[in-house]
Short mmCIF file of C-alpha atoms and ligand atoms in Angstrom, two decimals:
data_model
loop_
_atom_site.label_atom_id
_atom_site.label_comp_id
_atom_site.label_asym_id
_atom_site.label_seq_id
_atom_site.Cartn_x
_atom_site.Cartn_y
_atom_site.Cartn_z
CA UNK A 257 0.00 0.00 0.00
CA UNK A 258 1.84 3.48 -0.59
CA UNK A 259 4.42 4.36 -2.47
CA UNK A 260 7.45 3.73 -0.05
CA UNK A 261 10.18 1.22 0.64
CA UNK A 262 10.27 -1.62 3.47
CA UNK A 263 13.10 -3.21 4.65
CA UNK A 264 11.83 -6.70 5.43
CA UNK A 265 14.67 -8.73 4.46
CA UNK A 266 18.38 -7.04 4.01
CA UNK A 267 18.70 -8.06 0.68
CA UNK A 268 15.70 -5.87 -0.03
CA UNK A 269 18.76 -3.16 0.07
CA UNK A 270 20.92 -2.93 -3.09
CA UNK A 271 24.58 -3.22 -2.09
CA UNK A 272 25.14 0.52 -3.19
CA UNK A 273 22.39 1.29 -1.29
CA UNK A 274 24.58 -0.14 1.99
CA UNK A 275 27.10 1.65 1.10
CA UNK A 276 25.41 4.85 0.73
CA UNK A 277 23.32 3.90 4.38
CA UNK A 278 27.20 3.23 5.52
CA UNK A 279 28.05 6.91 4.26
CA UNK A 280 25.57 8.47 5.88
CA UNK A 281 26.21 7.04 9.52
CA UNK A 282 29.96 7.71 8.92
CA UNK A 283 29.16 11.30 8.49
CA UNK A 284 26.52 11.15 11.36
CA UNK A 285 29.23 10.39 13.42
CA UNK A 286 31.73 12.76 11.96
CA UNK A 287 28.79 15.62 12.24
CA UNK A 288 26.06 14.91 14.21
CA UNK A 289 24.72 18.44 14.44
CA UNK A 290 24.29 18.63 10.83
CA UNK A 291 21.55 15.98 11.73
CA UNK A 292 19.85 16.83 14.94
CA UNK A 293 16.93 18.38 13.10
CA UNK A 294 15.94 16.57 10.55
CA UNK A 295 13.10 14.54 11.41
CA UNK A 296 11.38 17.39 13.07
CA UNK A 297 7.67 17.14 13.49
CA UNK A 298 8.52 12.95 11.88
CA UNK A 299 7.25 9.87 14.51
CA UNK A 300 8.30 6.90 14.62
CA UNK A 301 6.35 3.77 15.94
CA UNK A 302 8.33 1.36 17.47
CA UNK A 303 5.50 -1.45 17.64
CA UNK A 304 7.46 -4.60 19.86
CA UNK A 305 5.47 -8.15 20.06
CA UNK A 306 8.46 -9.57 21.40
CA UNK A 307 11.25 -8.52 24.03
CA UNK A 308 13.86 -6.50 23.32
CA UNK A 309 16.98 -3.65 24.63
CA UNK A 310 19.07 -2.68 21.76
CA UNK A 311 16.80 -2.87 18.96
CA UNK A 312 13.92 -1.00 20.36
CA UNK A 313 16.09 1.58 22.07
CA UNK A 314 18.48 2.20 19.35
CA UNK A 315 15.65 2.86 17.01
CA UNK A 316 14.16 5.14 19.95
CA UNK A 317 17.72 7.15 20.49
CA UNK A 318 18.33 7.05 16.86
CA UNK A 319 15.03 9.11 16.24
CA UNK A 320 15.59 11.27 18.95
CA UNK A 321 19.24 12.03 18.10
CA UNK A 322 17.66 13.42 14.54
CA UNK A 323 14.83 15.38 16.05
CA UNK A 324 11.97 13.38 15.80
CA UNK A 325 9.29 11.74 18.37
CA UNK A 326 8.70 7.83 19.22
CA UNK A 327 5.70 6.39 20.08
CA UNK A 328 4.40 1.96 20.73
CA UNK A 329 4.57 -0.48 23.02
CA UNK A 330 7.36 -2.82 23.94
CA UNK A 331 4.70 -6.05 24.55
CA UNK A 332 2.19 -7.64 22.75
CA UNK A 333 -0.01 -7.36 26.18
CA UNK A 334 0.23 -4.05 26.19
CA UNK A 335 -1.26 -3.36 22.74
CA UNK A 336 -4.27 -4.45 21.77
CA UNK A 337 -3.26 -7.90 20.20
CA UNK A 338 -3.96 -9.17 23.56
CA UNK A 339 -7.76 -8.25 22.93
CA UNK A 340 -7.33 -10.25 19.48
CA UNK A 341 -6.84 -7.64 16.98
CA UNK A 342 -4.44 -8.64 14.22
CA UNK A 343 -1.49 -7.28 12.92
CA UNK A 344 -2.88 -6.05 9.78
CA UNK A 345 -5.40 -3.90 12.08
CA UNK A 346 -2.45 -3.15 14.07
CA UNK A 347 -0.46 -1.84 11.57
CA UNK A 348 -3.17 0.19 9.85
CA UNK A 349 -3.84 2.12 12.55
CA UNK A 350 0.48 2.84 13.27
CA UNK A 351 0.05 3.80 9.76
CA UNK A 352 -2.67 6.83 10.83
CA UNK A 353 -0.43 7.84 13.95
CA UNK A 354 3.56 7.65 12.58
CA UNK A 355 5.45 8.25 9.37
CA UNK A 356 7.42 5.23 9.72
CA UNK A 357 6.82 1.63 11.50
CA UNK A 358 9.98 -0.60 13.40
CA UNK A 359 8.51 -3.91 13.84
CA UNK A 360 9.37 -7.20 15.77
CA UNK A 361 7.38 -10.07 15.82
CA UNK A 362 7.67 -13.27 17.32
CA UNK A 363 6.30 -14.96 14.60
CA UNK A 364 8.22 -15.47 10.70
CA UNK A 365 6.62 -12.99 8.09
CA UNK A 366 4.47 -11.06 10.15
CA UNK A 367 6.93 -7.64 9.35
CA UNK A 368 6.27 -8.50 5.79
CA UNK A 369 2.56 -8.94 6.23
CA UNK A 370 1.97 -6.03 8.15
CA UNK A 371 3.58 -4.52 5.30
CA UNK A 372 1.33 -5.07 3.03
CA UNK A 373 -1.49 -3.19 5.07
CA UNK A 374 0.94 -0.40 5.68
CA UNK A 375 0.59 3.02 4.41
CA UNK A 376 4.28 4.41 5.19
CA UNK A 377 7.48 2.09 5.48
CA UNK A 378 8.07 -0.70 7.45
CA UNK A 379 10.94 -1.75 9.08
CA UNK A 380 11.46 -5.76 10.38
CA UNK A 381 13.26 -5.31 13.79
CA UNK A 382 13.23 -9.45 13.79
CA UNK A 383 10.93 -11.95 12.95
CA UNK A 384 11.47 -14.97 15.13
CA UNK A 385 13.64 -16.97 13.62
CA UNK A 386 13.74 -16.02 10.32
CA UNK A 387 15.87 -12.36 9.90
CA UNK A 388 16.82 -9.40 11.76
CA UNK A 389 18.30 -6.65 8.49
CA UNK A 390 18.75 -3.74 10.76
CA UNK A 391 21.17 -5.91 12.82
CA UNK A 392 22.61 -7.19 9.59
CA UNK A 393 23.43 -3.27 8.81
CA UNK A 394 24.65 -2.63 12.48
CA UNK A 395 26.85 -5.73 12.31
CA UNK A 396 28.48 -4.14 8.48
CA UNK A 397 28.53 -0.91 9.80
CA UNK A 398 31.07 -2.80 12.25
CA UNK A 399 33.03 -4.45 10.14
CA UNK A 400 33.36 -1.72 8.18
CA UNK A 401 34.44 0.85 10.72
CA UNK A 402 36.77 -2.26 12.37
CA UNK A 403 37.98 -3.77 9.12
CA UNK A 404 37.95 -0.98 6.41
CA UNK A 405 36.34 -3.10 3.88
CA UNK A 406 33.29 -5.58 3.72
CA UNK A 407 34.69 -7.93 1.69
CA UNK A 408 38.61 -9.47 2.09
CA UNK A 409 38.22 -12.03 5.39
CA UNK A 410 37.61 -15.50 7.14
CA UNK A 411 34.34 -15.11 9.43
CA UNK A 412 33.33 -17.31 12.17
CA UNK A 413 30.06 -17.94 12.80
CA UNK A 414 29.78 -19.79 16.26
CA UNK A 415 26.74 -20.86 18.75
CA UNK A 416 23.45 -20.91 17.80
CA UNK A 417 23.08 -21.01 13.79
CA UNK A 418 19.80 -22.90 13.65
CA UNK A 419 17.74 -20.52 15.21
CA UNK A 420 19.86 -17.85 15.27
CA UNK A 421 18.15 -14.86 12.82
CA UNK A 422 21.23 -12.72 13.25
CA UNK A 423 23.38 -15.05 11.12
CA UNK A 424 20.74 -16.05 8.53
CA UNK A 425 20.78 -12.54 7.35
CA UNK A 426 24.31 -11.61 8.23
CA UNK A 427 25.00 -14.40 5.84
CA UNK A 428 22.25 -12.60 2.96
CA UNK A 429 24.48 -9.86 3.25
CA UNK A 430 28.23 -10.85 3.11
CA UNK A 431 27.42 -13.35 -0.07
CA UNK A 432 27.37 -9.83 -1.72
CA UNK A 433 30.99 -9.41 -1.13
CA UNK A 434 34.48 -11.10 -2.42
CA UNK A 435 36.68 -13.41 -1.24
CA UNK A 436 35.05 -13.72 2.33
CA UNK A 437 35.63 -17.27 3.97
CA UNK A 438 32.95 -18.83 5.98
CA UNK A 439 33.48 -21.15 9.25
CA UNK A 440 30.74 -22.07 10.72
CA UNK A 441 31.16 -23.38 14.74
CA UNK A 442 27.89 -25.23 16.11
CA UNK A 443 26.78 -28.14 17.57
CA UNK A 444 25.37 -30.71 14.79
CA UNK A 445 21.93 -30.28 16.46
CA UNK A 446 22.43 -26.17 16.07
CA UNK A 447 23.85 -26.72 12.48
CA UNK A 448 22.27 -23.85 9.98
CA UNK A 449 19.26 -24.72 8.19
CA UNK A 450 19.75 -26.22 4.48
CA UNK A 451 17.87 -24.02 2.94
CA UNK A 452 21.16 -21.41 4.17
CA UNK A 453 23.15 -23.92 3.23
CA UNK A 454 22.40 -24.09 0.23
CA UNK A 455 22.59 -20.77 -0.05
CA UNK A 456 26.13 -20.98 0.41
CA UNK A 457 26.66 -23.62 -2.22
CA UNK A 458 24.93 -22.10 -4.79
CA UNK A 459 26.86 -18.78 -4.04
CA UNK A 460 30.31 -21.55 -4.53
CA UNK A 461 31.64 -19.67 -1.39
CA UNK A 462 34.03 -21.39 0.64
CA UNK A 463 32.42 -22.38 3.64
CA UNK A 464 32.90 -25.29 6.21
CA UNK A 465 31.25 -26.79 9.32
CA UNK A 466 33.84 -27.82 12.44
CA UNK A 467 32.75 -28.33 15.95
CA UNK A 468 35.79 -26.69 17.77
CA UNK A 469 35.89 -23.04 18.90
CA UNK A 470 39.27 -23.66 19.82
CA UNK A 471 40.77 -25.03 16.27
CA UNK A 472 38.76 -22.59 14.47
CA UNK A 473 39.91 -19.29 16.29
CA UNK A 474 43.79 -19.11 14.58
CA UNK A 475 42.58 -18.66 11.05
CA UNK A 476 39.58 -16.20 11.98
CA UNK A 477 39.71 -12.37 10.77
CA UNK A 478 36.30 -12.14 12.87
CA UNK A 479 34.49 -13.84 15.03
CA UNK A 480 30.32 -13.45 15.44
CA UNK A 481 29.32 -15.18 18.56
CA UNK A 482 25.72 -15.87 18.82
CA UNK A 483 23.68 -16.86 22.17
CA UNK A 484 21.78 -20.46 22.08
CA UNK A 485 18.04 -19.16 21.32
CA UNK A 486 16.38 -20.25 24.25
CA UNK A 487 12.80 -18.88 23.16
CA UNK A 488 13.04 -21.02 19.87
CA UNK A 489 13.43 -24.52 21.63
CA UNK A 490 10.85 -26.72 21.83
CA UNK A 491 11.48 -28.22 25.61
CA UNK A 492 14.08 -26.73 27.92
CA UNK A 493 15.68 -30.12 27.85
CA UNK A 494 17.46 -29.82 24.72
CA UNK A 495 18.29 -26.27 25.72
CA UNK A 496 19.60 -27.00 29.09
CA UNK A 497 22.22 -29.74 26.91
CA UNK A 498 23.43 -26.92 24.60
CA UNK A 499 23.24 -23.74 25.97
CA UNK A 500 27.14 -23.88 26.67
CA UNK A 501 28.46 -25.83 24.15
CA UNK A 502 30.37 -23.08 23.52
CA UNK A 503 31.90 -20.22 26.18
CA UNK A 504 34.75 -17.75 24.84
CA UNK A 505 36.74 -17.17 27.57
CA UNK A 506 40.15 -14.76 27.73
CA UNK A 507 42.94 -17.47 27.51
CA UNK A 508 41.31 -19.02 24.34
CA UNK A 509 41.94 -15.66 22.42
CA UNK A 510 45.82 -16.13 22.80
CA UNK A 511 46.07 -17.88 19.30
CA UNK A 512 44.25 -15.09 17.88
CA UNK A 513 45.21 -12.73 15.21
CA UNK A 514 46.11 -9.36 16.76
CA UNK A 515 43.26 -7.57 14.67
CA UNK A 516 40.59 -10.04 15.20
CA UNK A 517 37.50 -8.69 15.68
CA UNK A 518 34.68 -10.48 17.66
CA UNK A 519 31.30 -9.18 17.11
CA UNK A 520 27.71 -10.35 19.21
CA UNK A 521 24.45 -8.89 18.32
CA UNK A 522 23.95 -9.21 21.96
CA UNK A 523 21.73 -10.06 24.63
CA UNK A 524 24.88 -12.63 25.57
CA UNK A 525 23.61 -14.94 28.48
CA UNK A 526 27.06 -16.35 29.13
CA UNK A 527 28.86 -17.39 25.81
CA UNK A 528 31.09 -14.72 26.15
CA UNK A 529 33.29 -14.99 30.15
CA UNK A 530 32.99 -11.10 31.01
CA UNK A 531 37.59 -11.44 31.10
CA UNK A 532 36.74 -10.95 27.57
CA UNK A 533 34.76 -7.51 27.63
CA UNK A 534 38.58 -5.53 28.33
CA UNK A 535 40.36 -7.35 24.89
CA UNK A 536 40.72 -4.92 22.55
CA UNK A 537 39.70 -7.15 19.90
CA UNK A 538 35.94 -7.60 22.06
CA UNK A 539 34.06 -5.75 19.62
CA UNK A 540 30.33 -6.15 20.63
CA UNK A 541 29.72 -3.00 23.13
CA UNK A 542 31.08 -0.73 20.12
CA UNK A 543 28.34 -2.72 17.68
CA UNK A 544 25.83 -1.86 19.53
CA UNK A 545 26.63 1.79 19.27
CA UNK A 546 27.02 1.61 15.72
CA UNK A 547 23.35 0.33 15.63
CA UNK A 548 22.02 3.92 16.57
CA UNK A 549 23.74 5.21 13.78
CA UNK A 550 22.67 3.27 11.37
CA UNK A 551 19.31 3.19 12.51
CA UNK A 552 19.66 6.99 11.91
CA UNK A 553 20.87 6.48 8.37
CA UNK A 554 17.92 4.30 7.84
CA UNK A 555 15.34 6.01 8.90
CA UNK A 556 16.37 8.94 7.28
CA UNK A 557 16.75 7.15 3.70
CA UNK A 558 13.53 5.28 3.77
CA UNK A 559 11.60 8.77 4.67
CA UNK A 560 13.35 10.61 1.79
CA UNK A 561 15.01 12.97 3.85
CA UNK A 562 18.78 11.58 2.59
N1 CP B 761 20.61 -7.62 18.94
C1 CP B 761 19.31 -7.48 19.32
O1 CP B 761 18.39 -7.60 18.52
O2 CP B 761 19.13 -7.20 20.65
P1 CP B 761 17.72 -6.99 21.33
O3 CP B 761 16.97 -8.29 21.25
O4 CP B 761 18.02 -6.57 22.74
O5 CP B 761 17.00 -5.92 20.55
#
């Protein structure tokens, strides 16, 4: 409905379209004055079915730190779902309050069907398991600030990478880019789905699957941890047998390259030991930041305003 963009899924965004979002938040951070005005008088609705902290209040700072207003909830019983109403209804009547909609959504596709109902753009702030784009862009707006480049590295993936929606589109993303190696560190029972990997053959990336943290770490340019996705299992059973299959602790990072760079979308329960928060090469605090401004660059690019 409308003539606007969504971002449901991050390859919804044209590569030179990253770039330019990258450009924007490096010069938000170079001159953030030049930017504290321009979404006067805009609102934003943050509308959150499911918990969250960084998502929801980097989207709320990000507006804020451009001069606009927030407004939603930050649970579903808070809204009016919990009296039944649906997310189309929902979403029509953000539409009538806000110029622009963040959405998350325990349940796969909901972003994109609320979409369709929506008269200004929609943004997918996660949709259970499936993908999470405006972490994918906080999580390249790292690497690019860390590494200088988005292409050019070996990547870890490690943890959860069955449920985890954070690497599904992380993964979207980087296929874009040359000469990136792929390691992926799970369990077999948190292995990525086949329809990723697939997606990884058909891109002929290299790409493999080991078990050890340990052996992987030497030849690793970054490492994304990911938390085991409690809220995804079916019985806390299984979850209680994986949830530390794999703990980064301090000692294991001797091995490492000097420049590594090891990235979380965060909440961490405890797959990172807190002896790693003072490495320089502990990267995740800092990604969080860089989620404001690129939340900034978005919003202002899907409203026209850049
Ligand atoms: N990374 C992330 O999505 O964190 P929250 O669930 O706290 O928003």
């Amino acid at each position: 409905m409308g003539d606007h963009r969504n971002l449901i899924n991050i390859t919804d965004l044209s590569a030179a379209e990253i770039d330019h979002l990258i450009e924007i938040a490096d010069d938000i951070i170079a001159d953030p004055v030049k930017y504290q005005d321009m979404c006067a008088h805009k609102k934003l609705a943050t509308l959150f079915f499911e918990p969250s902290t960084r998502t929801r209040l980097s989207f709320t700072a990000a507006m804020m730190e451009l001069g606009g207003n927030v407004l939603g909830f930050d649970q579903a019983s808070s809204s009016s779902t919990s009296k039944g109403e649906s997310v189309a209804d929902t979403i029509i009547m953000a539409s009538c309050y806000a110029d622009i909609i963040a959405m998350r959504h325990p349940k796969e596709g909901a972003p994109f069907v609320g979409a369709q109902y929506a008269s200004v753009p929609v943004i997918n702030a996660g949709d259970g398991g499936h993908f999470h784009p405006t972490q994918t862009l906080t999580d390249l707006m790292t690497i690019h600030r860390k590494k200088g480049r988005l292409g050019g590295y070996t990547i870890g993936m490690c943890g959860d990478l069955k449920f985890g929606r954070t690497v599904h589109s992380l993964i979207n993303a980087l296929l874009r880019y040359d000469d990136i190696k792929y390691v992926m560190i799970s369990p077999e029972e948190l292995e990525l789905p086949d329809y990723i990997k697939d997606t990884l053959d058909e891109a002929g990336v290299e790409w493999k699957e080991v078990r050890s943290l340990d052996e992987a770490i030497p030849e690793l340019d970054i490492l994304y941890m990911t938390r085991v996705q409690r809220e995804r299992f079916f019985n806390e059973e299984d979850y209680i047998r994986l949830k530390d299959s794999f703990i980064l602790r301090r000692e294991m990072l001797d091995p490492a390259k000097e420049d590594l760079a090891i990235l979380h979308p965060l909440p961490r329960v405890n797959e990172i030991a807190k002896d790693v928060d003072d490495d320089p090469r502990a990267c995740y605090f800092y990604q969080a930041l860089m989620g404001k401004y690129i939340r900034m660059a978005l919003i202002l690019y899907l409203l026209g305003l850049k």
